Coordinates of C-alpha atoms in Angstrom, one line a residue:
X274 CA -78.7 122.7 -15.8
X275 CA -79.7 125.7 -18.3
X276 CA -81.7 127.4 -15.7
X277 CA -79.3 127.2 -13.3
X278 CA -76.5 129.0 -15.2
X279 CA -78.4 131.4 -16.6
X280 CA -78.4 134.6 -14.8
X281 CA -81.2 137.2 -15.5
X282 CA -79.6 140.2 -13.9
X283 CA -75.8 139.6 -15.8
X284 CA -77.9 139.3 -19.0
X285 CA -79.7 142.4 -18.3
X286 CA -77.0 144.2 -17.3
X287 CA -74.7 143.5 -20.1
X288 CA -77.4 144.3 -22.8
X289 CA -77.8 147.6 -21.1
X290 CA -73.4 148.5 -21.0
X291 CA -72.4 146.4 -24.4
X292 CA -75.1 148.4 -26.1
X293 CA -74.1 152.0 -24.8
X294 CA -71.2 154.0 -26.5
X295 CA -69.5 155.0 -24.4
X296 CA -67.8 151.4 -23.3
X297 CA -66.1 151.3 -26.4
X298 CA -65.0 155.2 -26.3
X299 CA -63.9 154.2 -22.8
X300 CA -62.2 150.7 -23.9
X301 CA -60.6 152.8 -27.0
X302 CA -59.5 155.5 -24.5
X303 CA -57.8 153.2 -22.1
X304 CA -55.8 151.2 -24.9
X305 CA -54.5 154.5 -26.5
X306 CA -53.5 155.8 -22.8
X307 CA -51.1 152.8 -22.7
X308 CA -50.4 152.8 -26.1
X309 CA -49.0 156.5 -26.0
X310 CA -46.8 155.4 -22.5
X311 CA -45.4 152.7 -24.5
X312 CA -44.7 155.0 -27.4
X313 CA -42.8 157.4 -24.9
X314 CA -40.9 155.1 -23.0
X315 CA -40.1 153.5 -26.1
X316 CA -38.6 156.2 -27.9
X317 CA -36.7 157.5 -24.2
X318 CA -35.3 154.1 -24.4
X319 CA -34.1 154.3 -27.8
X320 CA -32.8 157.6 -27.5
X321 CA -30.8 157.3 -24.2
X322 CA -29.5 153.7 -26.0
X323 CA -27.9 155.7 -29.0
X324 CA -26.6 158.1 -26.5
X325 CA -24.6 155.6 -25.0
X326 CA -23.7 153.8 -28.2
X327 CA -25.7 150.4 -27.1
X328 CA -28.6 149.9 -29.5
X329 CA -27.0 146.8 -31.0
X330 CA -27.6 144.5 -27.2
X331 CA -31.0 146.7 -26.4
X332 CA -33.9 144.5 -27.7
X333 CA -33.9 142.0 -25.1
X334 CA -33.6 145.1 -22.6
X335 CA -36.2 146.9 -23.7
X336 CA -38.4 144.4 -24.4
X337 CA -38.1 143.2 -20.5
X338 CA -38.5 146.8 -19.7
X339 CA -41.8 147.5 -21.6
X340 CA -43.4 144.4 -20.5
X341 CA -42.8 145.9 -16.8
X342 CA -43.9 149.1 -17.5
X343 CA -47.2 148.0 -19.1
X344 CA -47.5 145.6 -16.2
X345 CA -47.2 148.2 -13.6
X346 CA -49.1 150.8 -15.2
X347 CA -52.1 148.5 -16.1
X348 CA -52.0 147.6 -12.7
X349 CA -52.6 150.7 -11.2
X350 CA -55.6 151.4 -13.5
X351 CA -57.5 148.1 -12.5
X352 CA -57.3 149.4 -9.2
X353 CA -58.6 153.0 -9.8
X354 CA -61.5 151.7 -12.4
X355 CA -62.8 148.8 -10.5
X356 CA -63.8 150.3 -7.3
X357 CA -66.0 153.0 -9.3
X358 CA -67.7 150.0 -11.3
X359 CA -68.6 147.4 -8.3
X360 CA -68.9 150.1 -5.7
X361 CA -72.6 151.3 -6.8
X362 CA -73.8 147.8 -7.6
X363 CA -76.5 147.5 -5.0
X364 CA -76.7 151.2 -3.4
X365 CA -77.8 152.6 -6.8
X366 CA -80.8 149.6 -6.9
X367 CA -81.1 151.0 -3.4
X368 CA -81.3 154.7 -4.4
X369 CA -83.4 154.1 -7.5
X370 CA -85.8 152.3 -5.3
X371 CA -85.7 149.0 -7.2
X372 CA -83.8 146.8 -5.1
X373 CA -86.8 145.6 -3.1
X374 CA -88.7 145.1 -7.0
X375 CA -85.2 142.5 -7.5
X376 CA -85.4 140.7 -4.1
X377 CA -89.3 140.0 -5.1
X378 CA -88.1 137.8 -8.0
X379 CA -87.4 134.6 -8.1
X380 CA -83.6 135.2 -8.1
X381 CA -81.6 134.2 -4.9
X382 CA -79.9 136.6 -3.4
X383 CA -76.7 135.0 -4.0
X384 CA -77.2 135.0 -7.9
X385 CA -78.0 138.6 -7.9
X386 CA -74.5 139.5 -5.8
X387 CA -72.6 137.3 -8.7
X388 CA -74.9 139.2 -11.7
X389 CA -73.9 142.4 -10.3
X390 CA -70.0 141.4 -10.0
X391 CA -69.6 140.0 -13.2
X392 CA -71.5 142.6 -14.8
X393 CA -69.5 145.1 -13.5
X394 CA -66.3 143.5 -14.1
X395 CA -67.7 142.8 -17.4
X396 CA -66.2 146.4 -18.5
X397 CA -62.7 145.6 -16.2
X398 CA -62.5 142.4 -18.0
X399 CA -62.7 143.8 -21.8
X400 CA -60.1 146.4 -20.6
X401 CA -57.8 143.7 -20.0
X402 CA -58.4 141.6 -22.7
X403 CA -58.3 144.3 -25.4
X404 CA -54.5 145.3 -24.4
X405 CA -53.5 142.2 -25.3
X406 CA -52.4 143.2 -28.6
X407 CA -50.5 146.0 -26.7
X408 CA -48.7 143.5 -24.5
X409 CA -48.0 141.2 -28.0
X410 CA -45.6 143.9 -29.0
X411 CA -43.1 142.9 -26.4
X412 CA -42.4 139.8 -28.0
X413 CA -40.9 141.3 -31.3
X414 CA -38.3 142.3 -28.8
X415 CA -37.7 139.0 -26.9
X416 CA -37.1 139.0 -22.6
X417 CA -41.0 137.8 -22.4
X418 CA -42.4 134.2 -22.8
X419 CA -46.2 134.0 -23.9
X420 CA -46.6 132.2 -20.1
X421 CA -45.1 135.1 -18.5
X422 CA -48.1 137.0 -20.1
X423 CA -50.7 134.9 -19.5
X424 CA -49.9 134.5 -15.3
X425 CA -49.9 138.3 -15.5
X426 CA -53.4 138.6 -17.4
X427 CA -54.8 135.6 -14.1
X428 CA -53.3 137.2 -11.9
X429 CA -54.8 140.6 -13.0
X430 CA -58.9 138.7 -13.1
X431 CA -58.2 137.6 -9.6
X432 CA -57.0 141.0 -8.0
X433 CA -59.8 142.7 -10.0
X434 CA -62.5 140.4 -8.8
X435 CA -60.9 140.6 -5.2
X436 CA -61.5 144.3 -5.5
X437 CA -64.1 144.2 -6.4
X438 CA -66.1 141.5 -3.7
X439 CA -64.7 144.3 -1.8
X440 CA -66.9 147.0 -3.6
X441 CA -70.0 144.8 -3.5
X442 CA -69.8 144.6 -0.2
X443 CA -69.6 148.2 0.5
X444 CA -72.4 148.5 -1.7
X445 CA -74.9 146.0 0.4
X446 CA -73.6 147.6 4.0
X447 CA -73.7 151.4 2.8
X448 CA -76.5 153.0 1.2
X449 CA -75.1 155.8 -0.9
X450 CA -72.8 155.1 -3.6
X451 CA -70.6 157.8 -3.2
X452 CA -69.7 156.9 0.6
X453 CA -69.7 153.1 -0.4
X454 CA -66.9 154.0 -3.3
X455 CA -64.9 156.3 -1.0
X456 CA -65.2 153.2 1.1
X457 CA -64.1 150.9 -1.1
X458 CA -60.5 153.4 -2.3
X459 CA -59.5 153.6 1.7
X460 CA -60.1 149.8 2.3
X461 CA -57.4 148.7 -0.6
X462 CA -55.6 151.5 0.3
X463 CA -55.4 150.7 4.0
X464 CA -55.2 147.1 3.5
X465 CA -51.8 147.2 1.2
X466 CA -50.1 149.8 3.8
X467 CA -51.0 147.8 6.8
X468 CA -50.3 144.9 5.6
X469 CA -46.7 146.2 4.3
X470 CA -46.1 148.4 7.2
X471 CA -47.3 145.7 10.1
X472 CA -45.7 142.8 7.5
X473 CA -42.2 144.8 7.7
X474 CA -42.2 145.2 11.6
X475 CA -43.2 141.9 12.4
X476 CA -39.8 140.6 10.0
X477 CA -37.7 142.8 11.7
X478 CA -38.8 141.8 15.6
X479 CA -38.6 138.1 14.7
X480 CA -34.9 138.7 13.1
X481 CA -33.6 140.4 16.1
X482 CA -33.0 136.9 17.0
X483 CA -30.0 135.6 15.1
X484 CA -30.8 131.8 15.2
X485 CA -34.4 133.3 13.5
X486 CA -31.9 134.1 10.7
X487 CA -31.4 130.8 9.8
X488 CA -35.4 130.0 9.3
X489 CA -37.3 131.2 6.3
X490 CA -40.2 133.2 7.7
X491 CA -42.7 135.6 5.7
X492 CA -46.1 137.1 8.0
X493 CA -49.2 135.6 7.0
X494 CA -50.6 138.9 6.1
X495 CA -48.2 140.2 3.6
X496 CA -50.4 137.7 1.4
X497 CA -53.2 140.3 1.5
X498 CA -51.1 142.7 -0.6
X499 CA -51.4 142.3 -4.5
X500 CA -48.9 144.8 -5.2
X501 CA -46.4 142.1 -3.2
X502 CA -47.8 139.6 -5.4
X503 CA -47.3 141.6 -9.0
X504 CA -43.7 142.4 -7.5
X505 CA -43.1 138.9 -7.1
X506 CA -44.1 137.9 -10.3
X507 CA -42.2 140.2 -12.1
X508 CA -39.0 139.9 -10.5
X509 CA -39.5 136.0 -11.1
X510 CA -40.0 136.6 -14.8
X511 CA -37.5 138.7 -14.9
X512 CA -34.7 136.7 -12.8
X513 CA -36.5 133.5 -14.2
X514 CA -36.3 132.4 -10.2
X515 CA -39.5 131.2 -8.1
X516 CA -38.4 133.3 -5.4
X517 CA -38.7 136.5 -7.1
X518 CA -39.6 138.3 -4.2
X519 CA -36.5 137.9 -2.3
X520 CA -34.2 140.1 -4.9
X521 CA -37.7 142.6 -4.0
X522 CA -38.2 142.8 -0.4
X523 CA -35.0 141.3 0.6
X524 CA -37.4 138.3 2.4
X525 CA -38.2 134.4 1.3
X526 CA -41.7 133.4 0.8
X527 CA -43.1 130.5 3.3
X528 CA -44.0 129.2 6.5
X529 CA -41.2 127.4 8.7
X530 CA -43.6 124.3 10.0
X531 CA -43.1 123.8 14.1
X532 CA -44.0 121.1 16.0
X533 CA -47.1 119.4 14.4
X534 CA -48.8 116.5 13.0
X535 CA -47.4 114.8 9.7
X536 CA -50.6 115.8 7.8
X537 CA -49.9 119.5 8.5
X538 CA -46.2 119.2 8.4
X539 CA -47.5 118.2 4.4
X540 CA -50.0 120.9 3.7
X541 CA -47.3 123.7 4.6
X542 CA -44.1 122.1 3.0
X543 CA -46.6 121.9 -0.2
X544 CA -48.0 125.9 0.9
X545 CA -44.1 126.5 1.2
X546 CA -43.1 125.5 -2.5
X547 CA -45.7 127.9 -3.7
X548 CA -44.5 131.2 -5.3
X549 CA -45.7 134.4 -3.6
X550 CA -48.1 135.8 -5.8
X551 CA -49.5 132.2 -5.8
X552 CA -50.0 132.3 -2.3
X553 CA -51.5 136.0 -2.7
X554 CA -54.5 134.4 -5.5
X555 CA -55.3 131.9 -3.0
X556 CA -55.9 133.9 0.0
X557 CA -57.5 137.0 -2.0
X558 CA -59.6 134.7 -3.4
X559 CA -61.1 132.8 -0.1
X560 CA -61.4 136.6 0.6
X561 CA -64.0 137.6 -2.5
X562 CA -66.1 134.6 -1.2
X563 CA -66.2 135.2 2.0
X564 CA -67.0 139.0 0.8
X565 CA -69.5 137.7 -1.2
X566 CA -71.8 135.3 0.6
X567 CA -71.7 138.0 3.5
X568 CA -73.3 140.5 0.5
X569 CA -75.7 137.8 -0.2
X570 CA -76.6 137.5 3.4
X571 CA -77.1 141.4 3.8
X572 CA -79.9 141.8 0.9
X573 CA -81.4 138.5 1.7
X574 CA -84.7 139.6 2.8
X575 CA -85.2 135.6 4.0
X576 CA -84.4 134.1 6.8
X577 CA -81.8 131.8 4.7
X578 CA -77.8 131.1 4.9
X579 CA -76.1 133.5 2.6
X580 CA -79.5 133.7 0.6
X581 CA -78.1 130.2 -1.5
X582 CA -81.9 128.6 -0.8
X583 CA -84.8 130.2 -1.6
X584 CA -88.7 129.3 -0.9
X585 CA -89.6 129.4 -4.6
X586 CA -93.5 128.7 -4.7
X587 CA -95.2 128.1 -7.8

C-alpha cells in the first residue's frame, strides 16, 4: 500500500521547487500583489463612504465587497500562472532528452502524468493556501461565512487542476514548451468564449418559443465555463440563494427531463437541485481525467490502456 502511494517523480520534483528561492519570493510576491489591491480598494471604499456620510452601515458592505474583489482577482491569477507551470511538464523532459531515461523506469506512465501535475500545481496550490490569511480579513467586517470561503478555496483546486490536465496534455501532444503553453492560453480562452457565446445563442433560439418560457432550460455546455461557475457562487453568497446565477445571467440552472424512464427522470431531478458551479466541478472534473489518461496513453511507450499496467519484470 506504501509503494503504491508513493510517487518518485512528485518527490523528486518537489525537493527540487521547495528547495529553490525563488518559490517563496514568488509566493511572497503574489500575497503582497493582493495585499496592496485590498489596501487600495479598501481605502477607495472608505473614502468614497465618508464622502457620502455612510461609514456607520459600511462594514458589512465592504466586507462583501472585498471578499469579491479578492475572489475575482485571485481568480484571474490561477488562470494566468497555471498554464505556464503544467504546460512544460513533459516537453521539457522531452527537450532535455530525459523523457525516454523516465519511461525506462519502473513508473507507469499514468503515475508519472499525476507526479508531474501535482508537482506543478504544488506551487498553484501554496499560492492559494497562503492568501488565506488575506481572505481572513474579511470576516473582521462580517457579509462572509467561513463556508463561503472554503467552497471558494474547492472550487479554486478543481479549476486549477482542470487547467491544468489541460496543460499536461498539451505537453504529451506538442513537443516544444513554448507552443504547448501558447496552446494551453488559447484553449481556456476559446473554451470560456464559445461556450458563453454558443451557450447565449442557443438560450435565445429555444426562448423564441413562448411556451419554452415556461420550462427551466440552461445548455449543457455553459458547464464548461469556470468563470459561470465563480459567478454563480458569488452571487449565491452574496444573495444567500442557490440560484445565484439567475440574478447573473438572467437564466436558471438545470435540465427540464422529457419523456424518459423513471431512473433517469431521478438522476436529472437530483442533476437539477445542484447549484451551478456544482455542476461546473463535476463536469471539469470528468474533463481532467479524461485529459489525463489520454496523456498517460501518449507517453506510454507500451502497448497498454492508458499506461495504468505495466510489465514490471524482476
Amino acid at each position: 500500500m506504501k509503494n503504491s502511494l508513493n510517487n518518485p517523480v512528485l518527490s523528486s520534483e518537489l525537493k527540487i521547487k521547495m528547495r529553490n528561492w525563488k518559490t517563496f519570493a514568488a509566493i511572497s510576491s503574489y500575497v503582497g500583489v493582493m495585499l496592496l489591491i485590498a489596501f487600495i480598494f479598501f481605502k477607495a471604499f472608505i473614502e468614497r463612504q465618508m464622502n457620502f456620510d455612510a461609514i456607520i452601515n459600511a462594514n458589512t458592505s465592504i466586507g462583501l465587497q472585498l471578499y469579491m474583489l479578492l475572489a475575482i482577482v485571485q481568480f484571474i491569477l490561477i488562470v494566468l500562472i497555471v498554464p505556464a507551470h503544467t504546460s512544460g511538464a513533459i516537453s521539457m523532459e522531452r527537450e532535455r532528452q530525459t523523457l525516454d531515461l523516465l519511461l525506462c523506469t519502473k513508473i507507469a506512465p499514468l503515475k508519472i502524468v499525476l507526479g508531474k501535475l501535482f508537482s506543478s500545481m504544488s506551487f498553484v496550490l501554496l499560492l492559494i493556501i497562503s492568501s488565506i490569511p488575506l481572505f481572513s480579513l474579511v470576516f473582521l467586517f462580517g457579509g462572509v461565512a467561513p463556508k463561503d470561503v472554503f467552497f471558494l478555496f474547492l472550487f479554486y483546486i478543481i479549476t486549477a487542476i482542470a487547467i491544468g490536465s489541460m496543460g499536461i496534455f498539451y505537453s504529451t501532444i506538442l513537443k516544444k514548451t513554448i507552443t504547448a503553453t501558447v496552446a494551453c492560453y488559447v484553449t481556456v480562452f476559446i473554451l470560456w468564449v464559445l461556450s458563453a457565446l454558443i451557450g447565449g445563442y442557443t438560450i435565445s433560439t429555444r426562448y423564441e418559443n413562448v411556451n419554452a418560457l415556461k420550462k427551466v432550460y440552461t445548455p449543457f455546455i455553459f458547464y464548461f465555463n469556470s468563470p459561470m461557475g465563480l459567478g454563480d457562487m458569488l452571487s449565491s453568497q452574496a444573495t444567500g440563494n442557490i440560484g445565484g446565477i439567475n440574478s447573473l445571467f438572467g437564466i436558471n440552472h438545470g435540465f427540464v427531463p422529457s419523456v424518459s424512464p423513471k431512473g433517469i427522470t431521478v438522476i436529472m431531478d437530483k442533476w437539477e437541485m445542484l447549484s451551478f458551479w456544482i455542476k461546473n466541478s463535476i463536469v471539469m472534473g470528468i474533463v481532467s481525467i479524461i485529459l489525463l489518461l489520454i496523456s498517460a496513453n501518449r507517453i506510454n511507450p507500451l502497448n497498454t490502456r492508458f499506461g495504468i499496467k505495466r510489465q514490471d519484470k524482476k
